[in-house]
């Protein structure tokens, strides 16, 4: 169980770890801001407010998707690492290697998009990368895929190091998940939630990355030897197994910050329980097999897989609603919670996850997907739980860490104003997407029909408000992270 | 009643309930409970979670049962025996549609595939709402069975990103009233 002390000694970062953590988080924050600006450019293009041509729009779309998923992964891995290292022995070289490979991969992707003109979307569907109609070369497609492979290898290295560390400490991954207590026995209340969540992510996301590696290598072979053709449906299954898992994993890594930090601000213990362990055990399975809900329009897919996609989408809501969100609400209820930036962001994060999953589950229904698929309903729900769920989880940790530096107050008027802008802009931005989706506005269109423009304009204005809030966060946190670390005990007493 | 509006109302209700739960907990968060109150609240929260679990389980099973019977996707390997049959092939960036003049009130079987990359075959009604869609994938044929209820000009749009002219990949279907030969 995590400590109730606000800044326990075992979270202090030695110099090497401190530099690595700052590199991860500052890179991720800059990426978030840049990718948000690209997102705003897309919305403004659809709103007919910027003169961006279709070729550039789809390059921006490809970069925005790949960049946001990359930034979310980078930041949430840093969250997992920050807490997991307290309980098991992680190697700094693995953490740093992931960063280096991520940066190399990012450079490949940036080159492929902005020099090689690659514009096939981040979840490119085979055989699109080699059917550009002359707009990008096969070489650009290959460099983009090599970029993904480099990032995947880095993440896998980190997960393997974490898996080895958990096995070394707990005996096997099942004991890391707490499976030995599912059906009985006295649960060790000190078993860390961070270890349970990390183990789940390691199991699920390693499989997803391996699936991604398989399809990437197959596509790379196809780029240079078109005679070796792939089955488009098999390729799509692998792409979405990988794509869904890698973005889903960010929320399961990010939530560790809420588990670890929120009880310190409420002052109420928040130990593991049997429902909690059941929830994570079930989620481990659900996350691996839920991806067919991306293929509900592929009627050639075996019927049982489509049914599974719907049923598991429903079932996946149970752990979120009944254990994590409910657990957080009971932890803050009548607690005397101290409302500071980390605690406000933690509560926002759980709200964003729980509320954002509602339209996602509904879209997982085959009958609904038949009219909602690939409308703006889809970016509506994933922006909801990424912008108002995962990102606030990362910001929870970052505001907490910055708060341990004496000269960076974490609850200033500027911070609160930033949060207000972020929440109002974020909710409005996502609800406009959802509203437009229910009105059948297509996603991934560079040019919109005249009747769709009001939604695009409202979405653009909301995005501007959101980005203003994000700029406040990014500035405050980057300045705070760059200040020399000082002993926090005098400024922030425990409790 | 427009199906998408029903979905919108259900979504707002679900998100609203989540919001109310958070508002309640946040409103209570600043008032610390004493030991006895905390113990009572803990017991209540466990009972409430059981009720919520049962309610969500029943709701999930009920909706899954209702939404999958009959199965919303027609049989793919059996003849659909529709009065009208339309073969559709998606290409970068045009639709090859075998028949664009259709009759309302009679089932139409669309056999959808692609000649190059993945496309999304979506039919928009004259009011701008999607009525049905499927994937157009090279190497596979997806079959839709749909009966147009109202005459008018329906628009086909590509809803799967297929390259830089993706949003311009459109076609039209003229749906006439039964008995209307014009």
XYZ file of C-alpha atoms in Angstrom, chain A residues 54-55 58-59 61-62 119-121 125-128 131-133 135-136 231-234 236 240 273 275-276 295-301 303 306-307 310-311 314 317-318 321-323 325-330 332-337 339 347-348 350-352 354-356 358-359 362 365-375 377 384 431 434-435 437-449 451-452, chain B residues 2-8 10-15 18-19 21-34 37-38 41 44-50 52-54 56-61 63-65 67-68 71-77 92-93 115-118 120 124 128-145 155 157-168 170:
200
model
C -5.719 18.307 -48.412
C -2.212 16.803 -48.828
C -3.570 14.397 -44.038
C 0.144 14.715 -43.243
C -3.475 14.113 -39.317
C -0.893 11.318 -39.541
C 0.089 10.571 -45.038
C -1.459 7.192 -44.372
C -2.881 7.878 -40.852
C -4.510 0.104 -43.124
C -2.746 -2.318 -45.433
C -2.264 -1.920 -48.390
C -2.609 1.880 -48.200
C -0.930 2.806 -52.705
C -0.173 6.501 -52.332
C -1.176 7.399 -55.909
C 1.957 11.285 -53.215
C 4.641 9.569 -51.137
C -4.541 -10.744 -46.283
C -6.060 -7.293 -45.685
C -8.360 -8.540 -42.916
C -5.587 -10.331 -41.020
C -6.268 -5.056 -40.008
C -5.990 -2.813 -34.289
C -9.025 -5.469 -1.980
C -12.722 -6.630 -5.961
C -9.692 -4.566 -6.964
C -13.826 -4.399 -36.896
C -17.593 -4.337 -36.500
C -17.914 -3.133 -40.121
C -15.922 -6.092 -41.423
C -18.692 -8.579 -41.944
C -16.221 -11.151 -43.219
C -14.777 -11.292 -39.696
C -19.319 -13.625 -36.206
C -17.782 -9.425 -33.600
C -20.041 -10.598 -30.778
C -19.461 -6.025 -28.284
C -19.728 -8.136 -25.124
C -19.577 -3.819 -22.182
C -16.720 -0.956 -18.219
C -17.250 -2.919 -14.993
C -16.989 2.048 -12.993
C -17.247 -0.330 -10.044
C -13.689 -0.483 -8.820
C -13.899 5.295 -10.315
C -16.075 4.059 -7.443
C -12.980 3.420 -5.312
C -11.735 6.956 -5.919
C -15.144 8.439 -5.076
C -15.323 6.517 -1.793
C -12.555 11.269 -1.411
C -16.044 11.054 0.167
C -16.060 12.746 3.621
C -12.252 12.727 3.629
C -11.434 16.385 4.265
C -9.618 16.373 0.925
C -7.998 20.670 -2.970
C -10.366 13.633 -9.600
C -10.702 15.179 -13.072
C -11.081 9.651 -13.049
C -14.105 11.652 -14.178
C -12.683 11.850 -17.705
C -15.474 7.145 -16.371
C -17.507 9.633 -18.435
C -15.459 9.112 -21.609
C -19.823 5.810 -21.826
C -19.901 6.824 -25.531
C -22.269 2.554 -26.652
C -22.684 -2.062 -29.941
C -22.818 -3.498 -33.461
C -26.187 -1.873 -34.257
C -24.947 1.537 -33.085
C -21.577 1.224 -34.778
C -23.438 0.671 -38.061
C -24.388 4.370 -38.076
C -21.677 5.849 -35.804
C -18.545 4.156 -37.183
C -15.913 6.599 -38.437
C -18.034 9.614 -37.618
C -18.340 10.186 -32.423
C -12.639 12.593 -23.872
C -18.871 17.214 -26.603
C -19.797 13.738 -29.964
C -22.662 15.987 -31.017
C -20.855 12.413 -34.577
C -24.484 11.832 -33.745
C -25.284 14.202 -36.632
C -23.213 11.871 -38.909
C -20.314 14.268 -39.472
C -17.502 12.159 -40.924
C -14.092 11.978 -39.279
C -10.825 12.265 -41.213
C -12.216 14.659 -43.845
C -9.976 17.587 -44.795
C -12.917 19.528 -46.221
C -16.358 19.580 -44.667
C -19.835 20.087 -46.034
C -23.787 22.232 -42.908
C -20.959 20.776 -40.785
C -34.060 9.095 -35.527
C -31.863 6.296 -34.160
C -28.842 8.582 -33.638
C -30.955 10.896 -31.445
C -31.879 7.965 -29.201
C -28.183 7.080 -28.880
C -27.381 10.702 -28.063
C -28.759 7.503 -23.804
C -25.168 8.781 -23.890
C -26.052 12.058 -22.197
C -27.973 10.148 -19.527
C -25.027 7.823 -18.854
C -22.481 10.630 -18.769
C -21.364 9.655 -13.863
C -21.175 13.436 -13.452
C -21.773 10.717 -8.824
C -18.658 12.865 -8.988
C -20.498 16.042 -8.005
C -21.949 14.282 -4.942
C -18.563 12.912 -3.818
C -16.806 16.229 -4.480
C -19.468 18.141 -2.526
C -18.924 15.822 0.451
C -15.139 15.648 0.146
C -14.370 18.740 2.185
C -16.318 17.566 5.298
C -14.236 14.936 7.103
C -16.239 12.158 8.746
C -15.572 10.990 12.277
C -19.545 8.070 10.274
C -16.634 6.727 8.234
C -20.194 5.209 4.980
C -23.036 1.716 2.757
C -20.518 1.978 -0.070
C -19.999 -1.805 -0.120
C -23.765 -2.429 -0.282
C -24.203 0.222 -2.949
C -21.432 -1.291 -5.046
C -23.195 -4.673 -4.942
C -24.609 -1.193 -8.864
C -22.864 -4.387 -9.931
C -26.181 -6.258 -10.166
C -25.051 -2.969 -14.531
C -24.890 -6.741 -15.061
C -28.624 -6.957 -15.748
C -28.501 -3.886 -17.969
C -25.513 -5.220 -19.916
C -27.021 -8.670 -20.437
C -28.965 -4.730 -23.932
C -26.586 -7.325 -25.381
C -29.463 -9.798 -25.802
C -29.197 -5.729 -29.656
C -27.885 -9.038 -30.994
C -28.122 -10.302 -35.408
C -27.703 -6.872 -37.051
C -25.452 -8.163 -39.835
C -27.073 -10.300 -42.566
C -25.768 -13.777 -43.315
C -22.726 -13.385 -45.538
C -22.544 -16.855 -47.045
C -9.016 5.579 -55.025
C -11.116 7.789 -55.335
C -10.226 -2.717 -55.900
C -7.156 -1.247 -54.238
C -7.165 -0.192 -50.571
C -9.695 -0.120 -47.716
C -15.772 2.840 -46.003
C -26.301 9.201 -46.168
C -27.742 14.173 -43.846
C -27.813 11.172 -41.468
C -26.047 7.883 -42.096
C -28.546 5.056 -42.597
C -26.115 2.155 -42.991
C -22.451 1.463 -43.683
C -19.849 -1.246 -44.098
C -16.176 -1.664 -44.899
C -15.015 -1.991 -48.504
C -11.932 -4.182 -48.231
C -9.810 -5.653 -51.019
C -10.219 -9.424 -51.215
C -13.522 -9.498 -49.301
C -17.169 -8.768 -50.117
C -19.380 -7.424 -47.346
C -23.117 -7.720 -47.892
C -25.672 -5.214 -46.580
C -29.426 -5.697 -46.691
C -25.294 10.079 -50.976
C -19.414 8.684 -48.888
C -16.152 6.980 -48.054
C -15.725 6.783 -44.277
C -12.428 4.876 -44.177
C -9.392 7.031 -44.801
C -7.997 5.944 -48.181
C -5.586 8.695 -49.229
C -5.563 12.394 -49.887
C -8.740 12.649 -51.992
C -10.663 10.527 -49.488
C -13.287 13.141 -48.656
C -14.112 13.696 -52.335
C -18.754 10.324 -53.274
